[in-house]
Coordinates of C-alpha atoms and ligand atoms in Angstrom, one line a residue:
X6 CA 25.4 -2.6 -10.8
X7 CA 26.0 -5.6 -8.4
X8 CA 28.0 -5.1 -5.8
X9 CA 29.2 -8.3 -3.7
X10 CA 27.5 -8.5 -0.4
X11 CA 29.7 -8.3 2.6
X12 CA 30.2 -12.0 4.5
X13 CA 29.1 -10.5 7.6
X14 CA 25.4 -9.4 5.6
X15 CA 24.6 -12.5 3.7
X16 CA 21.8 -14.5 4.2
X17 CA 23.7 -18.2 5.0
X18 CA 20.9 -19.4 6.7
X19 CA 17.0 -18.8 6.6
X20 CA 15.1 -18.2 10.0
X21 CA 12.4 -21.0 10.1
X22 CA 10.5 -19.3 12.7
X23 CA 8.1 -22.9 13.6
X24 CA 6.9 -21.5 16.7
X25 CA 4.4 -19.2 18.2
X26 CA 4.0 -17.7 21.6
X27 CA 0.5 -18.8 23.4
X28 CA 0.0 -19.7 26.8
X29 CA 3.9 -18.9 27.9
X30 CA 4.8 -21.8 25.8
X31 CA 6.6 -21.4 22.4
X32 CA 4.1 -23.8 20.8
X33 CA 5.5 -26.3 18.0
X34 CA 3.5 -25.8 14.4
X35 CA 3.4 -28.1 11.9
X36 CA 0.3 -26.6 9.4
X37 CA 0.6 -24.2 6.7
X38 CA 3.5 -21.4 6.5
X39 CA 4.4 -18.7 4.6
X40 CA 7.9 -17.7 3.1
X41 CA 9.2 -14.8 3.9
X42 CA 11.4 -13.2 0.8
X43 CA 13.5 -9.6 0.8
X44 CA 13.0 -7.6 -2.4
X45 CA 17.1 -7.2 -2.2
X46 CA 18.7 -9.7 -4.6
X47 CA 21.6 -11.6 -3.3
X48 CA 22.8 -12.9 -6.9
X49 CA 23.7 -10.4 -10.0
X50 CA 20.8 -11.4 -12.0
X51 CA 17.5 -10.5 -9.8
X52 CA 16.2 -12.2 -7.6
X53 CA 14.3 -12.2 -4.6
X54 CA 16.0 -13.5 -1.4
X55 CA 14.0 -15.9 0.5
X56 CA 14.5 -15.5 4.1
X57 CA 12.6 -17.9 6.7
X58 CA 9.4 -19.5 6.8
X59 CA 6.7 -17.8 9.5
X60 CA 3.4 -19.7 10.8
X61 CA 0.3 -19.1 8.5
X62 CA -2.5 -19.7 11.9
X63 CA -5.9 -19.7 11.5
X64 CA -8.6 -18.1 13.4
X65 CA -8.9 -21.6 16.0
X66 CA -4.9 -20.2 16.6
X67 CA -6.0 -17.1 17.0
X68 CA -8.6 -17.8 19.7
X69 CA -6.4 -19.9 21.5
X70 CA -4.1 -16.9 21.9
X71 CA -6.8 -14.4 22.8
X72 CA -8.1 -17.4 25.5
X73 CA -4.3 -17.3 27.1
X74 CA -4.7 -13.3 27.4
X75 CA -7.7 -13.8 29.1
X76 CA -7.1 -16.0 31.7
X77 CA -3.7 -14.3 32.2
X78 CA -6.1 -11.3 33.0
X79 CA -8.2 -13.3 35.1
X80 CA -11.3 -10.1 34.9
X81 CA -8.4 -8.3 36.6
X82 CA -7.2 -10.8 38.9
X83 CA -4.2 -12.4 37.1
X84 CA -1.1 -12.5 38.6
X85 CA 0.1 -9.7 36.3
X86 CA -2.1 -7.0 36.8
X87 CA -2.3 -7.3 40.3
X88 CA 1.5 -7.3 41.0
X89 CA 2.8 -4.6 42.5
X90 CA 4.8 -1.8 40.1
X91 CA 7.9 -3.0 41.6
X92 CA 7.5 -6.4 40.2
X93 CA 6.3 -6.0 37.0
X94 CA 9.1 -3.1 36.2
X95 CA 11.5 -6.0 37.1
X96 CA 10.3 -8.4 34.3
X97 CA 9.9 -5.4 32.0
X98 CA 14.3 -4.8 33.2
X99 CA 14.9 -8.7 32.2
X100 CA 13.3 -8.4 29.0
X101 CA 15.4 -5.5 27.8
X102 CA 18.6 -7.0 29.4
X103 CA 18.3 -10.4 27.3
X104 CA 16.2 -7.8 24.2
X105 CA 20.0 -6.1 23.9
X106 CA 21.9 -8.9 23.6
X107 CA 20.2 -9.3 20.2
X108 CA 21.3 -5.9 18.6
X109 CA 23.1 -7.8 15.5
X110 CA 20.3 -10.2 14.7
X111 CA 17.8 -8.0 14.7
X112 CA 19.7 -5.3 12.9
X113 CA 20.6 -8.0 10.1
X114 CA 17.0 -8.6 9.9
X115 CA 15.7 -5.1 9.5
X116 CA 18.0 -4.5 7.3
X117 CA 16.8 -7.7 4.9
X118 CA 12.9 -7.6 5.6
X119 CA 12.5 -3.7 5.3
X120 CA 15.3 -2.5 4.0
X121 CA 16.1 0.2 5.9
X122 CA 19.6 1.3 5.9
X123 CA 22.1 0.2 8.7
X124 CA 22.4 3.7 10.7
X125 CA 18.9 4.0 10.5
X126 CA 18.1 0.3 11.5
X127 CA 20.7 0.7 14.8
X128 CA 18.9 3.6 15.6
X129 CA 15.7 2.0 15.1
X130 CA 17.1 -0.8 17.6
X131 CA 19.1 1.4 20.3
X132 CA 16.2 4.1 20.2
X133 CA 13.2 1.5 21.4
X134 CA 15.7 0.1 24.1
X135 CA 16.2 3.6 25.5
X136 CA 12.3 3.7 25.2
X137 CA 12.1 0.6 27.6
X138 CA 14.0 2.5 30.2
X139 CA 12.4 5.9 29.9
X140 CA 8.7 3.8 30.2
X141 CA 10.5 2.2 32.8
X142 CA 11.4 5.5 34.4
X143 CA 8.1 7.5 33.7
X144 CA 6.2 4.9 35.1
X145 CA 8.6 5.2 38.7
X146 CA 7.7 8.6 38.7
X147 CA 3.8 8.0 37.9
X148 CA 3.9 5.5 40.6
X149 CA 5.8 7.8 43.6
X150 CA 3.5 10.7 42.6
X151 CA 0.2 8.7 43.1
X152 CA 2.0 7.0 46.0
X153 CA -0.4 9.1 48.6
X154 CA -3.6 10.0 50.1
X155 CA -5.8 12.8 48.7
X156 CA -8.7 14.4 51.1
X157 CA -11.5 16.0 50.1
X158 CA -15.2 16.5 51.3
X159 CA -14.3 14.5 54.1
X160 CA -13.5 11.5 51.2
X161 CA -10.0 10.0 51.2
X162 CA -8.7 8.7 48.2
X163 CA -5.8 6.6 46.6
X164 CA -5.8 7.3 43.6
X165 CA -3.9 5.0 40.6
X166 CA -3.9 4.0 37.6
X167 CA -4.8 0.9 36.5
X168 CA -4.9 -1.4 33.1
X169 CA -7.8 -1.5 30.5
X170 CA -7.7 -5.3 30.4
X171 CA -6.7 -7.4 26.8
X172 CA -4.5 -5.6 23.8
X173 CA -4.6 -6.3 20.5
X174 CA -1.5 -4.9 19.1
X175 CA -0.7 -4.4 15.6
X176 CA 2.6 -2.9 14.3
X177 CA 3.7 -1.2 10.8
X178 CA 6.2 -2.6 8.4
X179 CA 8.4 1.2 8.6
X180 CA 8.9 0.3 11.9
X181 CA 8.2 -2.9 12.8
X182 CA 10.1 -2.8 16.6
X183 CA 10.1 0.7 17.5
X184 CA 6.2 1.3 16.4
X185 CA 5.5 -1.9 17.3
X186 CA 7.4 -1.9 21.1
X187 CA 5.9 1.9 21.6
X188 CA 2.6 0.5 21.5
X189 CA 3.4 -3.4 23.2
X190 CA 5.8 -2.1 26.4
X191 CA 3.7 0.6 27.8
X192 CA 0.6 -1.5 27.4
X193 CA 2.2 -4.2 28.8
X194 CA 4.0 -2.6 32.2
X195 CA 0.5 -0.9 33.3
X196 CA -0.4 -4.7 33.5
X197 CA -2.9 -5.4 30.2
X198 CA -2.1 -8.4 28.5
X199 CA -1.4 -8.5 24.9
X200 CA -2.6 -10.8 22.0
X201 CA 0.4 -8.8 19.3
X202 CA 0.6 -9.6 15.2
X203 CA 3.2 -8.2 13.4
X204 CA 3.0 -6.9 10.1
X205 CA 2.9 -8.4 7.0
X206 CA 6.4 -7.3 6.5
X207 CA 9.0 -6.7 9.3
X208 CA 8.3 -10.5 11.0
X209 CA 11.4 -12.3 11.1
X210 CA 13.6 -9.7 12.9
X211 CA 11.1 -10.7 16.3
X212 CA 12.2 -14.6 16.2
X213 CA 15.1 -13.5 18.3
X214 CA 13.2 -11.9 20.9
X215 CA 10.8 -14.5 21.1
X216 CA 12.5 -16.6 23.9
X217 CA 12.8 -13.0 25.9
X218 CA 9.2 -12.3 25.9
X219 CA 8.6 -16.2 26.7
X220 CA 10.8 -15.8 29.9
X221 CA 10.6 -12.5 31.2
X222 CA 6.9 -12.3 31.5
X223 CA 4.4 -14.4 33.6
X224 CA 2.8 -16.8 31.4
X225 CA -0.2 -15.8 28.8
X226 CA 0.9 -12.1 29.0
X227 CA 2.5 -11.5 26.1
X228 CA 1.1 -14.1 23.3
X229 CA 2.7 -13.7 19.5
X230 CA 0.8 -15.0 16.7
X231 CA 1.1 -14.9 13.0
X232 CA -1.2 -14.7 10.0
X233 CA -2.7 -12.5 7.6
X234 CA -4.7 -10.0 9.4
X235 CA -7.7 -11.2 8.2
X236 CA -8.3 -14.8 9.3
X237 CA -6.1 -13.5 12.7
X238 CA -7.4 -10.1 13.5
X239 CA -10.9 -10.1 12.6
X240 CA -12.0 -13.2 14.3
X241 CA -10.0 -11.8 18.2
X242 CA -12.0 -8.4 17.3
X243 CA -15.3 -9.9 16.8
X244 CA -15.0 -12.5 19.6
X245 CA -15.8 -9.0 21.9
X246 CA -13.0 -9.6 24.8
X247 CA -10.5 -7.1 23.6
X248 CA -10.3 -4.2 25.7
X249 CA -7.7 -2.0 23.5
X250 CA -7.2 -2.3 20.3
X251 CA -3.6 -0.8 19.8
X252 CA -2.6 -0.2 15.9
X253 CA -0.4 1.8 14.0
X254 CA -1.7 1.3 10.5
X255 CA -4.0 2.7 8.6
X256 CA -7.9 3.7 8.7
X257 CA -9.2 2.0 7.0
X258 CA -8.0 -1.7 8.5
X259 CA -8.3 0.4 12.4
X260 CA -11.9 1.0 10.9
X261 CA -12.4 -2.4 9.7
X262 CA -11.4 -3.7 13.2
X263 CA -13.2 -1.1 15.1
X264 CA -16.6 -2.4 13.0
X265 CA -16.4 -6.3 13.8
X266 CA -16.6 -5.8 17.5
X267 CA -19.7 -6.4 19.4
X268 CA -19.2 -3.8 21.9
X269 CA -17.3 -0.7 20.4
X270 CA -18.4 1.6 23.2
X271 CA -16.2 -1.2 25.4
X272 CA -13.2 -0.6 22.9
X273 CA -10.4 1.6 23.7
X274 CA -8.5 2.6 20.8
X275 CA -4.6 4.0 20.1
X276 CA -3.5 4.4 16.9
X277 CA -1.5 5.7 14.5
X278 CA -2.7 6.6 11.4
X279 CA -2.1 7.7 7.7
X280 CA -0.5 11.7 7.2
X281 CA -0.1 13.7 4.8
X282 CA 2.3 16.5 6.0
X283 CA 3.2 19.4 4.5
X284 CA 5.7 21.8 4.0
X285 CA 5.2 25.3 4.0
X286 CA 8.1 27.4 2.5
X287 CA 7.8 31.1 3.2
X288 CA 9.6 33.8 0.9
X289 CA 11.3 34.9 3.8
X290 CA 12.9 31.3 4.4
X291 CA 16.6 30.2 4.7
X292 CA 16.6 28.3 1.2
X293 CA 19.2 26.6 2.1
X294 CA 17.9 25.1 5.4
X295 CA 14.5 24.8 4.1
X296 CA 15.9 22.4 1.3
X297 CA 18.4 19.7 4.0
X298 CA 15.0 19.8 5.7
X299 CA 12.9 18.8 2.8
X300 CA 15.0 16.6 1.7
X301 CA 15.5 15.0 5.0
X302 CA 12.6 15.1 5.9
X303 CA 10.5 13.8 2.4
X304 CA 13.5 11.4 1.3
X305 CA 14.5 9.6 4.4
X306 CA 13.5 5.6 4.4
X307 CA 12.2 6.4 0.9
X308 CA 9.4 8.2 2.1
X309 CA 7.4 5.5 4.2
X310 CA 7.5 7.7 7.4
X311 CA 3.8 8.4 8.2
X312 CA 5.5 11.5 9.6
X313 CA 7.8 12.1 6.0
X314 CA 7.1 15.4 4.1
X315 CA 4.5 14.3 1.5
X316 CA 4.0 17.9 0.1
X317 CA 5.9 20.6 -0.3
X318 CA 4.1 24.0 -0.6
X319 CA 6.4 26.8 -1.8
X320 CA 6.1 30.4 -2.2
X321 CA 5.9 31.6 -5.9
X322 CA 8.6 34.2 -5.5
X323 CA 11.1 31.4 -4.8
X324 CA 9.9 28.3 -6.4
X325 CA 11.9 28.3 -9.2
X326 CA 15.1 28.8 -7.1
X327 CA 13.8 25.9 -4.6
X328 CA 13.0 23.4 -7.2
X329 CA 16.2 24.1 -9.1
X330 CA 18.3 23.2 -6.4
X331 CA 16.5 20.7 -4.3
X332 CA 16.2 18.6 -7.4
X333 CA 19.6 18.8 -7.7
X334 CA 20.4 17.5 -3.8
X335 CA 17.7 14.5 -4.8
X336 CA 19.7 13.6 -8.0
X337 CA 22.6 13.3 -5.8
X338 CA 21.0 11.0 -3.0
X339 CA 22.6 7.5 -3.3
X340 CA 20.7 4.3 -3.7
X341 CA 22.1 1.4 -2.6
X342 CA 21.6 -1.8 -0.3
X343 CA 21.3 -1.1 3.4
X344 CA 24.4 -1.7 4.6
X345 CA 26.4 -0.2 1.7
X346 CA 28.5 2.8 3.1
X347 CA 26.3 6.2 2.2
X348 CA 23.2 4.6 1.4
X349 CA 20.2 7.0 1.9
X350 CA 17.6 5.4 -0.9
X351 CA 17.5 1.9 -0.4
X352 CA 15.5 -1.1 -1.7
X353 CA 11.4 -1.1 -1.0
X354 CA 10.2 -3.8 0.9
X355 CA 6.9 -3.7 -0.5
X356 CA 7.1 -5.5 -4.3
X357 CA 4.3 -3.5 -5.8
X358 CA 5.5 -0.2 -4.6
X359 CA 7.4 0.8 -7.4
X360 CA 4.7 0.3 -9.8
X361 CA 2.1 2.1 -7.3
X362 CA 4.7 5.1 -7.4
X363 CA 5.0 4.9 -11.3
X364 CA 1.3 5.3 -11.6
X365 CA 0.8 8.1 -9.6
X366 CA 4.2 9.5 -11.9
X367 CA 2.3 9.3 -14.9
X368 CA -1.1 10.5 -13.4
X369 CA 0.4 13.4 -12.4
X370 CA 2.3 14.0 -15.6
X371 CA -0.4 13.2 -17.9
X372 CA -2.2 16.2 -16.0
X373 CA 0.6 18.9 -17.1
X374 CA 3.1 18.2 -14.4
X375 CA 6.9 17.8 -14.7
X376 CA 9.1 15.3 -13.1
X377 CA 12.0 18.2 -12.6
X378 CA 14.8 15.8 -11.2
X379 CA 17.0 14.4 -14.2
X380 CA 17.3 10.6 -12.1
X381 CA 13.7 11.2 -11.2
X382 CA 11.4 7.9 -11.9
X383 CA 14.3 5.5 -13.0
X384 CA 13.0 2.1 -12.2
X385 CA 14.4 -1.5 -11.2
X386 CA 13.3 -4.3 -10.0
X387 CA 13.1 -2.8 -6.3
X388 CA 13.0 0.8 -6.3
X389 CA 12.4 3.8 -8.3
X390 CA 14.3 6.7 -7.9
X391 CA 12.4 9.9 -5.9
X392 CA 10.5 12.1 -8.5
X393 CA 10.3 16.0 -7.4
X394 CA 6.6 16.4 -9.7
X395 CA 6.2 19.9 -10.0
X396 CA 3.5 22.0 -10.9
X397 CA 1.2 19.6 -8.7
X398 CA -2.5 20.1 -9.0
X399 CA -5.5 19.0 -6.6
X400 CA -6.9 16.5 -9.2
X401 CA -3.5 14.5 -9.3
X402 CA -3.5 11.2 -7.4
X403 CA 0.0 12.0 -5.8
X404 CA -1.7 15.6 -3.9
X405 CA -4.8 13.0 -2.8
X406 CA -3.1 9.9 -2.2
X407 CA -0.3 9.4 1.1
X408 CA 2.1 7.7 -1.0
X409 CA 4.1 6.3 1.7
X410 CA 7.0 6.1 -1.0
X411 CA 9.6 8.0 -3.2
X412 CA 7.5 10.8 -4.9
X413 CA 7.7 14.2 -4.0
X414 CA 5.2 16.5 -5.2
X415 CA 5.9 20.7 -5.0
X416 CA 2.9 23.7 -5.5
X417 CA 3.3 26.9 -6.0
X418 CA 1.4 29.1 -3.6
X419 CA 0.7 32.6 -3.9
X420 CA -1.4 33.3 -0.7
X421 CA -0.8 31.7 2.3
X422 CA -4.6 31.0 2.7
X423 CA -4.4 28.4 -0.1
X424 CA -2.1 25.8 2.0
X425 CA -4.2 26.6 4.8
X426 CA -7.2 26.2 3.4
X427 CA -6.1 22.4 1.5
X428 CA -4.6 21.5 5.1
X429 CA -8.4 22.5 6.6
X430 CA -9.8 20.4 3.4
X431 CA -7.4 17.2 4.4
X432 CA -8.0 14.2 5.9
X433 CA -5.1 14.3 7.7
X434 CA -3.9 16.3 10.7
X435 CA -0.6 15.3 12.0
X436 CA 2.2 17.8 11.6
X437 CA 3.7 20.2 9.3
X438 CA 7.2 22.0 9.0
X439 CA 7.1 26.1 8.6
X440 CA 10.3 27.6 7.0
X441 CA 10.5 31.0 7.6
X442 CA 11.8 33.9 9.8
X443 CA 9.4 37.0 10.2
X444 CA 7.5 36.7 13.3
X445 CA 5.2 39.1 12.4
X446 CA 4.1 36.3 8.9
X447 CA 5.3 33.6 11.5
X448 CA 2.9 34.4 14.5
X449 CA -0.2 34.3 13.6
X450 CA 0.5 31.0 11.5
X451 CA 1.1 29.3 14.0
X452 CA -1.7 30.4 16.0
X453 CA -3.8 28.8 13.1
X454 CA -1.2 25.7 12.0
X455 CA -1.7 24.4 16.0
X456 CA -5.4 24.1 15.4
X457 CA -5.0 22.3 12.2
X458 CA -2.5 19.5 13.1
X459 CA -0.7 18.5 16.3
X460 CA 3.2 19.9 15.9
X461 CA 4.2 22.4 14.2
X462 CA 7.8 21.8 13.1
X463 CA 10.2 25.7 12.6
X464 CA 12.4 25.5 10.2
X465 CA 12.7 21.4 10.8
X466 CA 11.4 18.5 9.2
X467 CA 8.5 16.7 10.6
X468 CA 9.6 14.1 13.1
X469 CA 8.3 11.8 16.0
X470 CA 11.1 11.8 17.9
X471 CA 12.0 12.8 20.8
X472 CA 9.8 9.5 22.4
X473 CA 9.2 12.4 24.9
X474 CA 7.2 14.8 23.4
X475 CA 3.3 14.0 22.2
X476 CA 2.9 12.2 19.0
X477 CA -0.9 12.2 17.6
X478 CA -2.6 14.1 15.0
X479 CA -6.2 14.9 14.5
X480 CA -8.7 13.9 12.1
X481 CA -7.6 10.3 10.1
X482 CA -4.3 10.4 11.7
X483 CA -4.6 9.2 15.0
X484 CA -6.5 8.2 18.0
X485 CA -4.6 9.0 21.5
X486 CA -1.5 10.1 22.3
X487 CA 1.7 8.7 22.3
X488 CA 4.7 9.6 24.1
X489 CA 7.1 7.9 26.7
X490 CA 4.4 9.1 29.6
X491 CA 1.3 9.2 27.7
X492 CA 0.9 6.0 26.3
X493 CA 1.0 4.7 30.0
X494 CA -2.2 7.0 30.4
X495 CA -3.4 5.7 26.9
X496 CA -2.8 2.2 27.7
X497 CA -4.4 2.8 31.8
X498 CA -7.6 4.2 33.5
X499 CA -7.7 6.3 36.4
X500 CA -9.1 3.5 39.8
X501 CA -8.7 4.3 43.4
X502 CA -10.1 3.7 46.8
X503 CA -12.3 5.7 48.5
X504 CA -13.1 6.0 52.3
X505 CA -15.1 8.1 54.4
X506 CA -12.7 10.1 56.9
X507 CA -13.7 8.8 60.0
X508 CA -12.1 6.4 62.7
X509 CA -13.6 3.2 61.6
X510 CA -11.9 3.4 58.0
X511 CA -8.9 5.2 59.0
X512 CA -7.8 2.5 61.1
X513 CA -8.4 -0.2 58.4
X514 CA -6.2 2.5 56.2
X515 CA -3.7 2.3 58.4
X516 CA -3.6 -1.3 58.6
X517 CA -3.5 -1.9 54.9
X518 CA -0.5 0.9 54.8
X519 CA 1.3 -0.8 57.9
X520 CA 0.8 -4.2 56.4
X521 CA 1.7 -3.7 53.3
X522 CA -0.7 -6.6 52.4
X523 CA -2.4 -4.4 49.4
X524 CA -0.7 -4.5 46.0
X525 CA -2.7 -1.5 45.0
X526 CA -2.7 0.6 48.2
X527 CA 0.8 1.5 49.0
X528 CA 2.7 4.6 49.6
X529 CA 6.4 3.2 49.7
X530 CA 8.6 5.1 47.4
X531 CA 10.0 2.6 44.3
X532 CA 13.8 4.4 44.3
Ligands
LIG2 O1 5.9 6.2 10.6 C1 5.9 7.0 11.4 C2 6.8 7.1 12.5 O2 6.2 7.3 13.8 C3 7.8 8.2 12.3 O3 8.7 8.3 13.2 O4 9.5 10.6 12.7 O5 10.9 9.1 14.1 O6 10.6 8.6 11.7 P1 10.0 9.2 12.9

C-alpha cells in the first residue's frame, strides 16, 4: 500500500553534485556523471526515485587527487602534519561546528540513498559528531601524556606520535558517515592526508559537507573524488604513494587493493571486514531476552550490519519454543519507508538484494529447510520480508554466505562443541552474543569464545558501539583496531627525539622547550 510521503520528505529537488574536492578547490566537472536513484518509490505505481547526478572521474582525476595529497604532505613537511596539535584540533572544531549545521540534509539523504530509518539515521548523524569530539578529546589527552621527557640509559627521549603519510579511504554504504568519518577524522587529526571515495551507495548525503571540509582544512588535505572503485581506486593503489589504505568493505576489494601496490610491505592497512556472527542460545537462557536480542540484533537495518546476528545457534531442548516465538516477533516487525512512524524493515538500497536473498531462500529450502515465519520471503519491488530458515545445514548458501540482508538462518545444536567448532572453521572472527546464565557452562565459554572472535556479547546483541570500546575481529574480518583512541594509534606511528644526557644537548633541549620554536618538541599542556 502507498502511503503519501510527508512534504517535509519529498524529493523536490535533485542534488547535482558537479563538483569535486582536489587541491582545496571544489573543482567544476563537465565529463561523464552518474545518476544516483533511491530504490523507495515516490509515486504509487513503482518507481525508482532519481536523486542527483555525482561525477563519474577517471583515473587522470584520480591522480590529480592523489598529487594534491602529496604535496599537502610535502614527505612530511606540509603545513598540516607539522602543525602543532593545538592547531590542527582547531580546524578539526570548525569542521564539526559548520558539519552540525547540516543535521537535516544529511538525515534526508540517508534516509533516501540507504534507506535507513529516521531514528536510526539521527543516530547515525549525532553519534559521528560526538565521535569528532571524543577523537578530539582522546587526542588532548594523548598529546598531554606524551607532553614530557623520558630518561633512560643516559638517552632522553620525547616521545610522540606521528602520521603514516597519504590515506586512501574507503567507506561502506550501511554506514556511509559514521564508518566512513571513524576512519577519515582520526586519520586526518594525527596529520595524514586523505585521498576519500565514497561508496557506491550512500554519496549524495556528503554534498553538504563538501564546502566544510573545503574550508576547515588547509588545502590538498582532505581531497573527495568520485567514481567506480575500479577506474578510481586501483590506479591511486598502484601508483605506490599511499601510505594507509583505510577501508571498511570487504576482502576481497581490501585484497584486490592490497595486490596492485608496488610496495605492500610500505602499506598500512585498517579495515573492516565481512562477519558472520553468531548467536549462541544456551538451555539455561532467558528466552525471552535471548529473542529482543536476536531480533534486535539480526533484524535491525535489515540485516546489513557487518556486526548483525547472521546465525543463530540454539540449544535443542529449547529450539522449538525459540523458533515458535521469535518467528512470531519477526512477523510482527513493520516494513515501511524510513521516515514512517514505527518503521524497523525498511526499503534495501541495493536493487539486486532481494533477489540475492530469494536465492539463498530457495537454496536453503530446496535442501530440507523451512522458512518458519508466516510473512517470511514476501517480495516487492524493494524488499523482502526477513525469513527465520530453520533446520539450517552446512551445505546451504545462507550458513556459508554473510548475507548482509533479511534472512535469518537458526541450528539446532546439541553439544556445545558443534558451534564452537563451525566458529573455529569460519572465516570470520568478529563477535558473537552468549545467552545464558550458569557460570559454571558460562565460564569456560568464554575462556574459549575470546580466543575465537574479539567481543563476546552476554546476554546482548552484537554491537560496535560504544565508539569507546575496541572494534576488530580476527581472521577475514578486520585489520587494526578501531575505537575513539585506537584508531589515532592505527592511523600514527610511534617518532621521537633522542639525545644523549649530557650538557651539550641539554642546553639545546632547553632552548627548543624555552623557545617554543619546535612544533613537535613541546611540553605545554593543551587544556
Ligand atoms: O557495519 C558494521 C558497523 O560497524 C556496525 O555498527 O554495531 O553500531 O551497528 P553497529
Amino acid at each position: 500500500m502507498f502511503i503519501k510521503i510527508p512534504e517535509k520528505y519529498q524529493i523536490k529537488k535533485t542534488v547535482n553534485q558537479n563538483t569535486y574536492l582536489v587541491d582545496g578547490e571544489l573543482k567544476q566537472w563537465t565529463g561523464e556523471t552518474s545518476e544516483v536513484f533511491s530504490t523507495i518509490s515516490s509515486t504509487e505505481s513503482y518507481k525508482p526515485t532519481l536523486l542527483g547526478v555525482i561525477p563519474t572521474l577517471g583515473a587522470k582525476e584520480a591522480i590529480a587527487a592523489l598529487d594534491s595529497a602529496d604535496d599537502a604532505y610535502n614527505r612530511g613537511q606540509g603545513l598540516w602534519p607539522t602543525m602543532t596539535v593545538e592547531e590542527r584540533i582547531l580546524c578539526m572544531t570548525a569542521f564539526v561546528e559548520q558539519m552540525k549545521t547540516k543535521r537535516d540534509e544529511v538525515v534526508k539523504l540517508l534516509m533516501w540513498e540507504i534507506g535507513k530509518n529516521l531514528p536510526d539515521s539521527e543516530k547515525e548523524f549525532d553519534r559521528t559528531v560526538e565521535y569528532i569530539y571524543d577523537t578530539i578529546e582522546d587526542y588532548k589527552q594523548m598529546d598531554r601524556d606524551s607532553a614530557k621527557f623520558v630518561k633512560n640509559s643516559n638517552v632522553n627521549a620525547h616521545i610522540r606520535r606521528g602520521p603514516l603519510g597519504i590515506v586512501l579511504c574507503l567507506g561502506p554504504y550501511n554506514y556511509p558517515l559514521n564508518e566512513t568519518f571513524a576512519l577519515l577524522i582520526p586519520a586526518l587529526i594525527m596529520g595524514n592526508t586523505v585521498v576519500f571515495k565514497p561508496a557506491k551507495i550512500g554519496v549524495l548525503l556528503l554534498s553538504p559537507l563538501l564546502e566544510a571540509f573545503q574550508n576547515s582544512f588547509p588545502k590538498g588535505v582532505v581531497n573527495i573524488i568520485y567514481g567506480r572503485g575500479r577506474t578510481v581506486a586501483s590506479p591511486i593503489m598502484k601508483d605506490g604513494r599511499v601510505d594507509v589504505l583505510a577501508l571498511i568493505g570487504n576482502s576481497t576489494s581490501a585484497n584486490a587493493l592490497q595486490d596492485v601496490h608496488p610496495k605492500s610491505n610500505r602499506l598500512r592497512m585498517v579495515l573492516g571486514l565481512e562477519a558472520k556472527n553468531p548467536a549462541i542460545v544456551l538451555e539455561d537462557a532467558d528466552l525471552d531476552l535471548a529473542i529482543d536480542e536476536c531480533i534486535v540484533g539480526a533484524t535491525s537495518f535489515n540485516g546489513q550490519r557487518c556486526t548483525a546476528l547472521k546465525v543463530l545457534y540454539v540449544h535443542e531442548a529449547i529450539v522449538g519454543e525459540f523458533n515458535r516465538r521469535f518467528a512470531k516477533k519477526v512477523d510482527a516487525l513493520k516494513f515501511g519507508n524510513p521516515w514512517e512512524d514505527g518503521s524497523k524493515l525498511t526499503p534495501l538500497p541495493e536493487p539486486g538484494k532481494p533477489a540475492y536473498i530469494q536465492e539463498l531462500i530457495d537454496d536453503a529450502t530446496e535442501k530440507g529447510a523451512k522458512i518458519i515465519n508466516k510473512k517470511g520471503g514476501e517480495i516487492t519491488d524493494n524488499y523482502i520480508y526477513p525469513a527465520v530458515l530453520y533446520p539450517v545445514t552446512k551445505d546451504m548458501r545462507v550458513y556459508k554466505e554473510e548475507q548482509f540482508g533479511p534472512v535469518i538462518p537458526v541450528i539446532a545444536f546439541s553439544d556445545i562443541e558443534e558451534p564452537l567448532d563451525d566458529m573455529a572453521a569460519s572465516n570470520y572472527g568478529q563477535q558473537v552474543s552468549l545467552f545464558g546464565k550458569d557460570v559454571k557452562t558460562l565460564a569456560p565459554l568464554i575462556d574459549t569464545l575470546v580466543n575465537l572472535v574479539c567481543r563476546v556479547n552476554l546476554n546482548s546483541s552484537c554491537q560496535r558501539g560504544p565508539d569507546v570500546y575496541p572494534f576488530t575481529g580476527r581472521k577475514d574480518s578486520a585489520v587494526a583496531t578501531l575505537s575513539v583512541h585506537d584508531a589515532l594509534r592505527s592511523f600514527s606511528i610511534r617518532t621521537f627525539l633522542a639525545s644523549k644526557d649530557n650538557a651539550y644537548n641539554n642546553a639545546i633541549l632547553k632552548d627548543l622547550l624555552n623557545t617554543k620554536s619546535s612544533n613537535f618538541v613541546r611540553t605545554d599542556y593543551i587544556l
